[in-house]
Backbone as CSV, one residue per row, in Angstrom:
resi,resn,N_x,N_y,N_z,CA_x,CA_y,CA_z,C_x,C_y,C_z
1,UNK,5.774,-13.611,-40.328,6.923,-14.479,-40.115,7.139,-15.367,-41.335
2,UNK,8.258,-15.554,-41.877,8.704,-16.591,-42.971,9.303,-17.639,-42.623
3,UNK,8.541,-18.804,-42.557,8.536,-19.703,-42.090,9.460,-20.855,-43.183
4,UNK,10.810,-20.843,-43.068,11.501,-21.760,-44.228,12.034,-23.189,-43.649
5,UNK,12.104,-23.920,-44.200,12.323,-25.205,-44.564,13.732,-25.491,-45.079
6,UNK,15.040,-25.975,-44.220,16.367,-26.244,-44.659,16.430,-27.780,-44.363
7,UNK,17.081,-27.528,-45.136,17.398,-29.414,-45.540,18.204,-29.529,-46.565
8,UNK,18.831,-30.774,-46.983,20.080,-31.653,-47.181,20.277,-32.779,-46.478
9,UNK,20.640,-33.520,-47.697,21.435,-35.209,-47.880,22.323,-35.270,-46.983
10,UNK,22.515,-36.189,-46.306,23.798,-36.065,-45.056,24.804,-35.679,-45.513
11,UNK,26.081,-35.343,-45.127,27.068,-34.679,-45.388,26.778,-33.546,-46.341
12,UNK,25.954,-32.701,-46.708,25.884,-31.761,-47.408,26.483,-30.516,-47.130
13,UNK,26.817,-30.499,-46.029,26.795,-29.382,-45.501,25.687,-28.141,-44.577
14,UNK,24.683,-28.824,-44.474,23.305,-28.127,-44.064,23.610,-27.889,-42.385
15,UNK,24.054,-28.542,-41.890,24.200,-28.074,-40.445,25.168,-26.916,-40.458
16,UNK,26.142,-26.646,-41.383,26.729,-24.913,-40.869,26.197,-24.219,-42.120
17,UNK,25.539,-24.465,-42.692,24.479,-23.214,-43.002,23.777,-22.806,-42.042
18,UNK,23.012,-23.531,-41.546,22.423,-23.497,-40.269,22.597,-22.701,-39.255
19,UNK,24.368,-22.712,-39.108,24.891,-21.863,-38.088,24.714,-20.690,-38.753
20,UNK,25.104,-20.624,-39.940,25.692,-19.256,-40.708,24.065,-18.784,-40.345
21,UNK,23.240,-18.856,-40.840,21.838,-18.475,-41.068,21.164,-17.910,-39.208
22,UNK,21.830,-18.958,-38.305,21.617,-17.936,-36.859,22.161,-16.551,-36.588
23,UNK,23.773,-17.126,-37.421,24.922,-15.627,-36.944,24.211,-14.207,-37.625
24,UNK,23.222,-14.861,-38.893,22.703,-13.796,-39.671,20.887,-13.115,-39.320
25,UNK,20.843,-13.553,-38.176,19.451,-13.385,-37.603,18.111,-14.423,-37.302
26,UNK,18.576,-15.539,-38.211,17.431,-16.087,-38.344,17.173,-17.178,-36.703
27,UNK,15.857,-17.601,-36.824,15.546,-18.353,-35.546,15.560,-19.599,-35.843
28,UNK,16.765,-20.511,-35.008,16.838,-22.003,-36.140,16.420,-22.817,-34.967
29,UNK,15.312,-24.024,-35.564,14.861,-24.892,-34.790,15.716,-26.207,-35.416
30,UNK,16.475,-26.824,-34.437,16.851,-27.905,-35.263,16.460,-29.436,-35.175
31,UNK,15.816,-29.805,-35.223,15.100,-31.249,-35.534,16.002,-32.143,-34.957
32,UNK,17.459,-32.209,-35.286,18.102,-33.074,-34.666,17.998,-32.848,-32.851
33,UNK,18.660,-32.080,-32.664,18.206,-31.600,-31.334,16.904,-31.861,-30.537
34,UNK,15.984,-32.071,-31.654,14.746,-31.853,-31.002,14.811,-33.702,-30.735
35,UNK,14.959,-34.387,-31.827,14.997,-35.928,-31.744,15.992,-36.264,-30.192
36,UNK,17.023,-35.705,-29.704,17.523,-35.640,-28.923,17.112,-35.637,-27.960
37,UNK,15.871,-34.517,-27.911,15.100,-34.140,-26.889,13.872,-35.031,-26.137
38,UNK,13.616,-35.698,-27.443,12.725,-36.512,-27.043,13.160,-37.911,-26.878
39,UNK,14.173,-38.378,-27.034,14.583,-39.767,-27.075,15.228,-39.863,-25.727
40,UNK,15.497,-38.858,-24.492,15.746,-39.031,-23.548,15.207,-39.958,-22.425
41,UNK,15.976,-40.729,-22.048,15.845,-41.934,-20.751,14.875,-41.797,-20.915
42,UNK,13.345,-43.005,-20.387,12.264,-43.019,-20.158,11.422,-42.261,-20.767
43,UNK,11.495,-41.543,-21.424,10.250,-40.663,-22.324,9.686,-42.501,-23.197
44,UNK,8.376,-41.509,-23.656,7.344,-42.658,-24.534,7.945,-42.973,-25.449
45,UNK,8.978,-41.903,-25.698,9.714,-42.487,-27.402,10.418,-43.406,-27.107
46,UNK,11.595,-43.312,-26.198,12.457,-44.052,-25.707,11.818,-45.551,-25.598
47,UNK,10.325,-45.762,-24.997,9.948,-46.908,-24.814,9.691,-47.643,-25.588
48,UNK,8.945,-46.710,-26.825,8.264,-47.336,-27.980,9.585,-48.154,-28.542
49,UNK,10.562,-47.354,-28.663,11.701,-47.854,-29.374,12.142,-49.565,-28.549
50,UNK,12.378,-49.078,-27.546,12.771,-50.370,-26.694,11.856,-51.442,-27.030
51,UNK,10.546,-51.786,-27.289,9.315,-52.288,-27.359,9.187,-52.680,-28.885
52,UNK,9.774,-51.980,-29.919,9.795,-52.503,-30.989,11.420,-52.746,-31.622
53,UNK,12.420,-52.636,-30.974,13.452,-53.150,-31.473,14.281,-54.157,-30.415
54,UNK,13.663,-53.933,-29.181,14.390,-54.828,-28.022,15.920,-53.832,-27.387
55,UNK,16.367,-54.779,-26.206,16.768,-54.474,-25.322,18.397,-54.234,-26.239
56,UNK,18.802,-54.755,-27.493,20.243,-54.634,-28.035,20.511,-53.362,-28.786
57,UNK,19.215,-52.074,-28.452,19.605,-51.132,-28.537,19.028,-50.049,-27.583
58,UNK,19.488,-50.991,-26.528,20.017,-50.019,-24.973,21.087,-49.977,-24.495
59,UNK,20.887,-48.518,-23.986,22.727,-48.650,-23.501,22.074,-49.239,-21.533
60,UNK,23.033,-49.571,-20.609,22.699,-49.842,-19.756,21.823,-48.809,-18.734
61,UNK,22.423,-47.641,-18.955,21.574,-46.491,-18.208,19.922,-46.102,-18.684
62,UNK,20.100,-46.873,-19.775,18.104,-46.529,-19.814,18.033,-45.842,-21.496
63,UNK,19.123,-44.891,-21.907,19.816,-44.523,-23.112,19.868,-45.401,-24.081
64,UNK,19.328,-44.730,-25.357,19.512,-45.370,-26.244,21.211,-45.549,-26.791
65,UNK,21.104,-46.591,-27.706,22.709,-47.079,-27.972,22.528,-46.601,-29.419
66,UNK,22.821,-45.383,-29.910,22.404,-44.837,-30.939,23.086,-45.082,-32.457
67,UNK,24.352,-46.055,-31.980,24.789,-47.138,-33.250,24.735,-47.813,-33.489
68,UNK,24.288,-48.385,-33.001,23.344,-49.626,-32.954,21.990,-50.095,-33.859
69,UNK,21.310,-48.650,-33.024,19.912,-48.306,-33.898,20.669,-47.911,-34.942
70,UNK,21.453,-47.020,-35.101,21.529,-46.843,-36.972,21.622,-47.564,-37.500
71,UNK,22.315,-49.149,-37.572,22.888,-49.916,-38.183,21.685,-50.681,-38.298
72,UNK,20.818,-50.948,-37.501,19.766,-52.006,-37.903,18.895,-51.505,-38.704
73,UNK,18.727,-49.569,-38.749,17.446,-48.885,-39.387,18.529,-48.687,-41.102
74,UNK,19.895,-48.922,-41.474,19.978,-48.822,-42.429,20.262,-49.612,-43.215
75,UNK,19.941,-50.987,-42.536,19.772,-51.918,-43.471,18.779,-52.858,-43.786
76,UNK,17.720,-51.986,-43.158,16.720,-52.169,-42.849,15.495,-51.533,-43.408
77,UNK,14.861,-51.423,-44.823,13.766,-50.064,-44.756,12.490,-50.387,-43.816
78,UNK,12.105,-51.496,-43.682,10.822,-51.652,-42.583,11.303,-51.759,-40.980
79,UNK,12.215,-51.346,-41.086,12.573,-51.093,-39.719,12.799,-49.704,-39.479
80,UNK,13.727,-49.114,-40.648,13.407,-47.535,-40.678,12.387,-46.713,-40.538
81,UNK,11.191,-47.852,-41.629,10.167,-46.439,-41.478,9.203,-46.803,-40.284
82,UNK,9.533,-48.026,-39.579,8.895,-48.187,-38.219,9.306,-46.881,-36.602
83,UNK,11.039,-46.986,-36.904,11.313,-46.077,-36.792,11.513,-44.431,-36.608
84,UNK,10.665,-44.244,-37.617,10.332,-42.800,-38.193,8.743,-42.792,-37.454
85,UNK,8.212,-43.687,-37.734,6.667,-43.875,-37.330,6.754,-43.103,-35.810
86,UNK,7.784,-44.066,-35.192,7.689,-43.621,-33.717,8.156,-42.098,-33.419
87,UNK,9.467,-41.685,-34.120,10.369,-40.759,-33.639,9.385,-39.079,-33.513
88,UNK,9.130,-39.616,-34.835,9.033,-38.062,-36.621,7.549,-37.417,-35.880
89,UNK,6.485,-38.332,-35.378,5.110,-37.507,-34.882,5.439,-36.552,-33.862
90,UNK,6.738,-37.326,-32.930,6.685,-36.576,-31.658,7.803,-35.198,-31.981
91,UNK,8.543,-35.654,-33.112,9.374,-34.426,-33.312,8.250,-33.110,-33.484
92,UNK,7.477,-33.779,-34.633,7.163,-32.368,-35.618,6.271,-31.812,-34.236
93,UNK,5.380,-32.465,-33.165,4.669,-31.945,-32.272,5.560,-30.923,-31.770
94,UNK,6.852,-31.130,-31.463,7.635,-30.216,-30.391,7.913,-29.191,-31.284
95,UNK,8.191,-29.325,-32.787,8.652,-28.472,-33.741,7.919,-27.253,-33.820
96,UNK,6.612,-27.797,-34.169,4.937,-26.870,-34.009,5.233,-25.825,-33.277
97,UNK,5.361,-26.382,-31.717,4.893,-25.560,-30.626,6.542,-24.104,-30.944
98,UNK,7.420,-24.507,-31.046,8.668,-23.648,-30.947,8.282,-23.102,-31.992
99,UNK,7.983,-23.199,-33.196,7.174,-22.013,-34.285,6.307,-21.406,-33.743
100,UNK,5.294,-21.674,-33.285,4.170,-21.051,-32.670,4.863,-19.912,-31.879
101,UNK,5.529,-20.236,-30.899,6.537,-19.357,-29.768,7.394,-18.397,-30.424
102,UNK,7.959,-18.577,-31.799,8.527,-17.887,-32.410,7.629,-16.993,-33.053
103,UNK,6.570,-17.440,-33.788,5.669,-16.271,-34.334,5.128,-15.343,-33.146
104,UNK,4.380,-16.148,-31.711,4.123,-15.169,-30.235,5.698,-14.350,-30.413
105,UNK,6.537,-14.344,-30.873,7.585,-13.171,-30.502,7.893,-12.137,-31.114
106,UNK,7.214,-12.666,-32.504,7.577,-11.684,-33.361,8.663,-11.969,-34.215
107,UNK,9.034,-12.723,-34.157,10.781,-13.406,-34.923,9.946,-13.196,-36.625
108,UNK,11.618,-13.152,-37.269,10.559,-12.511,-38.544,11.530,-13.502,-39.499
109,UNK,12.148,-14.293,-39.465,12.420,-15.772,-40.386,12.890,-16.597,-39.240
110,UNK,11.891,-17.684,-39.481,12.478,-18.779,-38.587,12.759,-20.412,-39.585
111,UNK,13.915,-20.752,-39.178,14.812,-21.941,-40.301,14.036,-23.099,-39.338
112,UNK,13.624,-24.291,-39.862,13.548,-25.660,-39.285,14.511,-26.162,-40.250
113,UNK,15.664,-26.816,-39.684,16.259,-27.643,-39.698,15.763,-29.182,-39.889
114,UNK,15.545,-29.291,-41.285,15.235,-30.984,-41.370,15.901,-31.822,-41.827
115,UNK,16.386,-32.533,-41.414,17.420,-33.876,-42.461,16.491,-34.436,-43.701
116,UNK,15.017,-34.896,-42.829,14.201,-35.689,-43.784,12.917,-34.934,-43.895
117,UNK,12.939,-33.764,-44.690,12.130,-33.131,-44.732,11.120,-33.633,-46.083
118,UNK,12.032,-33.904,-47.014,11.059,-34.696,-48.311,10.945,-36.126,-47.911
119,UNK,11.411,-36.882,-47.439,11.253,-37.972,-46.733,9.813,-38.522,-45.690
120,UNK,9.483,-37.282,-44.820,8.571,-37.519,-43.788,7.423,-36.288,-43.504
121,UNK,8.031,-35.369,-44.125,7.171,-33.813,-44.344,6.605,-33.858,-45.492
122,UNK,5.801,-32.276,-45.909,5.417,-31.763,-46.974,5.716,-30.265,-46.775
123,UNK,6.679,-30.543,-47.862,7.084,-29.044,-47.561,6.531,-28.083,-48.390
124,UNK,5.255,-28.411,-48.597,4.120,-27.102,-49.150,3.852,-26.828,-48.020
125,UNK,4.235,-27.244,-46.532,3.707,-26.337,-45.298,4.737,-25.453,-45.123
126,UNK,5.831,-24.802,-45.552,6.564,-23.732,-45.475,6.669,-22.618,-46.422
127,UNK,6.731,-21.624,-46.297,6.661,-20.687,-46.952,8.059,-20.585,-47.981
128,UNK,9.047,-20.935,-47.998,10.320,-21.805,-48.737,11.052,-22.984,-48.524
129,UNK,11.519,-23.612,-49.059,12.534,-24.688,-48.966,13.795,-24.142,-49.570
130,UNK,15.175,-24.219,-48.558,16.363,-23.845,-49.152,17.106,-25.649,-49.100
131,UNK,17.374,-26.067,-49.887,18.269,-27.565,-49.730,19.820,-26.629,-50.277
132,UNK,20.397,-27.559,-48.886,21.919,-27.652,-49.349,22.567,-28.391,-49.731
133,UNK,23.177,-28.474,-50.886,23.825,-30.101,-51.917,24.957,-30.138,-52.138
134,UNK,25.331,-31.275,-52.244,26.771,-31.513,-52.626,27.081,-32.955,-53.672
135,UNK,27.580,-33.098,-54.598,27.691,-34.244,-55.136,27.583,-35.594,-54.332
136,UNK,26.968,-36.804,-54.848,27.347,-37.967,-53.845,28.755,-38.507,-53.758
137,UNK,29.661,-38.446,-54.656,31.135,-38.849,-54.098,31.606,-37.707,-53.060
138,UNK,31.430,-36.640,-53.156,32.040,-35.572,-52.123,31.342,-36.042,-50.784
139,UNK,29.806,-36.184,-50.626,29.095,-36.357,-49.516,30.192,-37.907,-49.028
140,UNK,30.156,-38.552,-49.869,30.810,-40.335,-49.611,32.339,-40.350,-48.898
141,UNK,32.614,-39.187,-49.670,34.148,-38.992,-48.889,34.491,-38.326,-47.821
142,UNK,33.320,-37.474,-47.912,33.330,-36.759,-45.981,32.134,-37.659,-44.912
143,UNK,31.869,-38.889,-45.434,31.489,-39.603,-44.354,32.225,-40.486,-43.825
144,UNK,33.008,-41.396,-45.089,34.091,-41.601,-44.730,35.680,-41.044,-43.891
145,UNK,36.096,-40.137,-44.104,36.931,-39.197,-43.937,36.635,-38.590,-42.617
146,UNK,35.383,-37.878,-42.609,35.277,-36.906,-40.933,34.268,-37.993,-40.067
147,UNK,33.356,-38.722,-40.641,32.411,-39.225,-39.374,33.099,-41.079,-39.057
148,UNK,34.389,-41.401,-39.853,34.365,-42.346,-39.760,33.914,-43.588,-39.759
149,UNK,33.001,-43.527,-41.052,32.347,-44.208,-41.249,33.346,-45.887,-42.713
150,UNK,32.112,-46.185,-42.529,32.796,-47.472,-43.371,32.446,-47.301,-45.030
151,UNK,32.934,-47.505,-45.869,32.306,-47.077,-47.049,30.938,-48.107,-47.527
152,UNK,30.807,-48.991,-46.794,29.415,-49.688,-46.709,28.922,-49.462,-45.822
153,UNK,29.022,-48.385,-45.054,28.055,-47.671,-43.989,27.812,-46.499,-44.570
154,UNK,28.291,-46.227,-45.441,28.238,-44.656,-46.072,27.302,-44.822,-46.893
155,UNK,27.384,-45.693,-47.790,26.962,-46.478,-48.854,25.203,-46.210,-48.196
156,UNK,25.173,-47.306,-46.828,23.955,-47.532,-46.608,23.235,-46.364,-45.969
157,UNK,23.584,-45.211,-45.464,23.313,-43.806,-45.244,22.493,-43.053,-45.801
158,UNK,23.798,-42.764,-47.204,23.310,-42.456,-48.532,21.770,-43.163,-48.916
159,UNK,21.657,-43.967,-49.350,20.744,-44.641,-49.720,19.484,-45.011,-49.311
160,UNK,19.224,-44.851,-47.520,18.548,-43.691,-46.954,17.775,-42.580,-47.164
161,UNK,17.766,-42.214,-47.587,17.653,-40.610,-48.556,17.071,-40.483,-49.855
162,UNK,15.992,-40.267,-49.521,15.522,-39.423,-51.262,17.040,-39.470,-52.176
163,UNK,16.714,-39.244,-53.262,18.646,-38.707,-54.344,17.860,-37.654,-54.201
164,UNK,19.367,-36.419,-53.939,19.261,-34.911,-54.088,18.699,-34.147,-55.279
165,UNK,18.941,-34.969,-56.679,17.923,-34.583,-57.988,16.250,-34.258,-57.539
166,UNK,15.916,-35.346,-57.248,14.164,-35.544,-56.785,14.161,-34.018,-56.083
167,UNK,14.833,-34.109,-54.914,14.663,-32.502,-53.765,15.020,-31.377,-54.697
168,UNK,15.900,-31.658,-55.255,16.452,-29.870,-56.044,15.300,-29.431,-56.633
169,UNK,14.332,-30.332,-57.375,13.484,-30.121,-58.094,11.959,-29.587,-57.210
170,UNK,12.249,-29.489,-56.037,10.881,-29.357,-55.211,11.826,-28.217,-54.759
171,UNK,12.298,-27.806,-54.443,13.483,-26.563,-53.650,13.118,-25.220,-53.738
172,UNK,12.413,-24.243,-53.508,13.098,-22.580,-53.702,14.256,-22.228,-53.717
173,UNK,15.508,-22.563,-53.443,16.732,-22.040,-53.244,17.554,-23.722,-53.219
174,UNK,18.529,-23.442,-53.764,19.583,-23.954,-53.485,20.758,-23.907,-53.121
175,UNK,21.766,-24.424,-52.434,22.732,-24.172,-52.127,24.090,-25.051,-52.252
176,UNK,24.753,-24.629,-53.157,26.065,-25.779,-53.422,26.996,-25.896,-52.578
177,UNK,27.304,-27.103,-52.528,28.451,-27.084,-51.755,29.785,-28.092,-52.352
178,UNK,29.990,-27.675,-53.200,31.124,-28.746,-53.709,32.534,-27.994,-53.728
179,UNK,32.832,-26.962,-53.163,34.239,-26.513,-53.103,34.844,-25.893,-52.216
180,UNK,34.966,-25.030,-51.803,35.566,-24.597,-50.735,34.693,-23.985,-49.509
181,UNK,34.810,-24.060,-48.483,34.125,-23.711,-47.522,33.846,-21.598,-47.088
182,UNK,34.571,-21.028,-48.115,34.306,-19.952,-48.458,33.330,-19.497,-49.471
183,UNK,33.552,-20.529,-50.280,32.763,-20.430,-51.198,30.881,-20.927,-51.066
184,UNK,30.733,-22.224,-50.237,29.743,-22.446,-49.136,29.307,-21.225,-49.122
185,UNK,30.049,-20.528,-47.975,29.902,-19.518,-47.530,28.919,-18.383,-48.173
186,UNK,29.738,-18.086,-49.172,28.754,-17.081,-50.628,27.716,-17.670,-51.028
187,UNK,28.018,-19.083,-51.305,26.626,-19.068,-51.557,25.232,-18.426,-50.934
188,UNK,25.609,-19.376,-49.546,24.925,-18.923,-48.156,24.192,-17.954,-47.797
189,UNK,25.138,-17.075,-47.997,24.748,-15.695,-48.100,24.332,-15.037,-49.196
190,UNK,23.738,-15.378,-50.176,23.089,-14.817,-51.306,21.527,-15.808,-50.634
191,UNK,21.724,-16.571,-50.911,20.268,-17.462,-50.510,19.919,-16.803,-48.887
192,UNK,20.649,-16.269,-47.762,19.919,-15.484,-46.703,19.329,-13.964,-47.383
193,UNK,20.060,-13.426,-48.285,19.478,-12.562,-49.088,18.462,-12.604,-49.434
194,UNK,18.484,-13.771,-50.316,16.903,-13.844,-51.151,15.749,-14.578,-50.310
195,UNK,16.046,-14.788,-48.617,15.018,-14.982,-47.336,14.381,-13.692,-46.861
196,UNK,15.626,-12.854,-46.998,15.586,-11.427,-46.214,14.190,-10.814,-47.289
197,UNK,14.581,-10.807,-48.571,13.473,-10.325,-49.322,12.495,-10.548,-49.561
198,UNK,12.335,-11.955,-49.068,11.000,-12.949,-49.131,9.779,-12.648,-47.644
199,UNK,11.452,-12.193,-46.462,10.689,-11.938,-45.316,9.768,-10.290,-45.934
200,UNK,10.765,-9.668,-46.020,10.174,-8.372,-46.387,8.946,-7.848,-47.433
201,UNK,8.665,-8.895,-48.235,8.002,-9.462,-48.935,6.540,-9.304,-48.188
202,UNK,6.721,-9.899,-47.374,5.518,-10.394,-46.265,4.751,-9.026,-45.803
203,UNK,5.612,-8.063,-45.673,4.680,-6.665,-44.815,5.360,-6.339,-43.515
């Protein structure tokens, strides 16, 4: 099994590679989802969080108020990486086990989906890293533009984040994204290429 490592700077574009990379066989675990999974009503995460940031990022049903928490963790780095402390152990635990389940199947490339993979990982535990990039004014203008964000919320996002230089330089593959969403596309698909050969690679 070839076990790869996807990741990208917010707005990069890495979540529909992601897709593209399922439509093309691969088994995608996605981290966000999984944070999802575990931050549900009453779980330990949910509490820890409540317990170290207080009750002004709850929603009334027991739910976290998840703009809330962003806004305090990004202007915040010791609150972020308190944050991460709590979230990131219980992710990668759930992450583990769905690899494990994927290798019991036989799946023969499986993608983890990481936002903060150079951030909170080591991604010498994967057999590749593909990062997907995009300039920081392009990323700045589709946070602004599609997530509605503020350009001093974008600002503080960004900044968040390793810079994409540092990651390109740790990367097996890269993937651009600065022009058209066809073009994405090609890329995409040359870098599932050079997975396919890496799987095959294997035996």
């Amino acid at each position: 099994m070839l076990n790869v490592a996807l990741t990208g700077n917010v707005a990069s574009g890495k979540s529909t590679v992601a897709r593209w990379f399922a439509e093309w066989g691969a088994t995608v675990i996605d981290a966000d989802a999984i944070v999802r999974e575990v931050q549900q009503p009453g779980s330990s995460v949910v509490n820890a969080i409540r317990d170290r940031f207080g009750e002004t990022v709850m929603q009334a049903d027991g739910s976290l108020d998840r703009d809330m928490l962003r806004r305090r963790v990004m202007a915040d780095a010791d609150a972020r990486s308190a944050l991460n402390a709590i979230v990131h152990p219980a992710v990668q635990r759930r992450r583990t086990t769905l690899v494990e389940e994927a290798r019991a199947r036989g799946d023969r490339v499986v993608v983890s989906d990481i936002p903060l993979l150079f951030e909170v990982l080591d991604p010498s535990d994967f057999d590749a890293v593909v990062l997907v990039d995009a300039p920081d004014p392009i990323r700045h203008d589709r946070l602004v533009r599609d997530r509605g964000l503020s350009a001093q919320e974008a600002d503080d996002l960004m900044a968040a984040q390793l810079p994409s230089a540092t990651k390109r330089a740790r990367s097996n593959l890269v993937i651009e994204n600065a022009d058209t969403l066809d073009t994405l596309r090609q890329h995409a698909q040359h870098a599932w290429n050079a997975l396919l050969d890496l799987a095959r690679g294997l035996g």
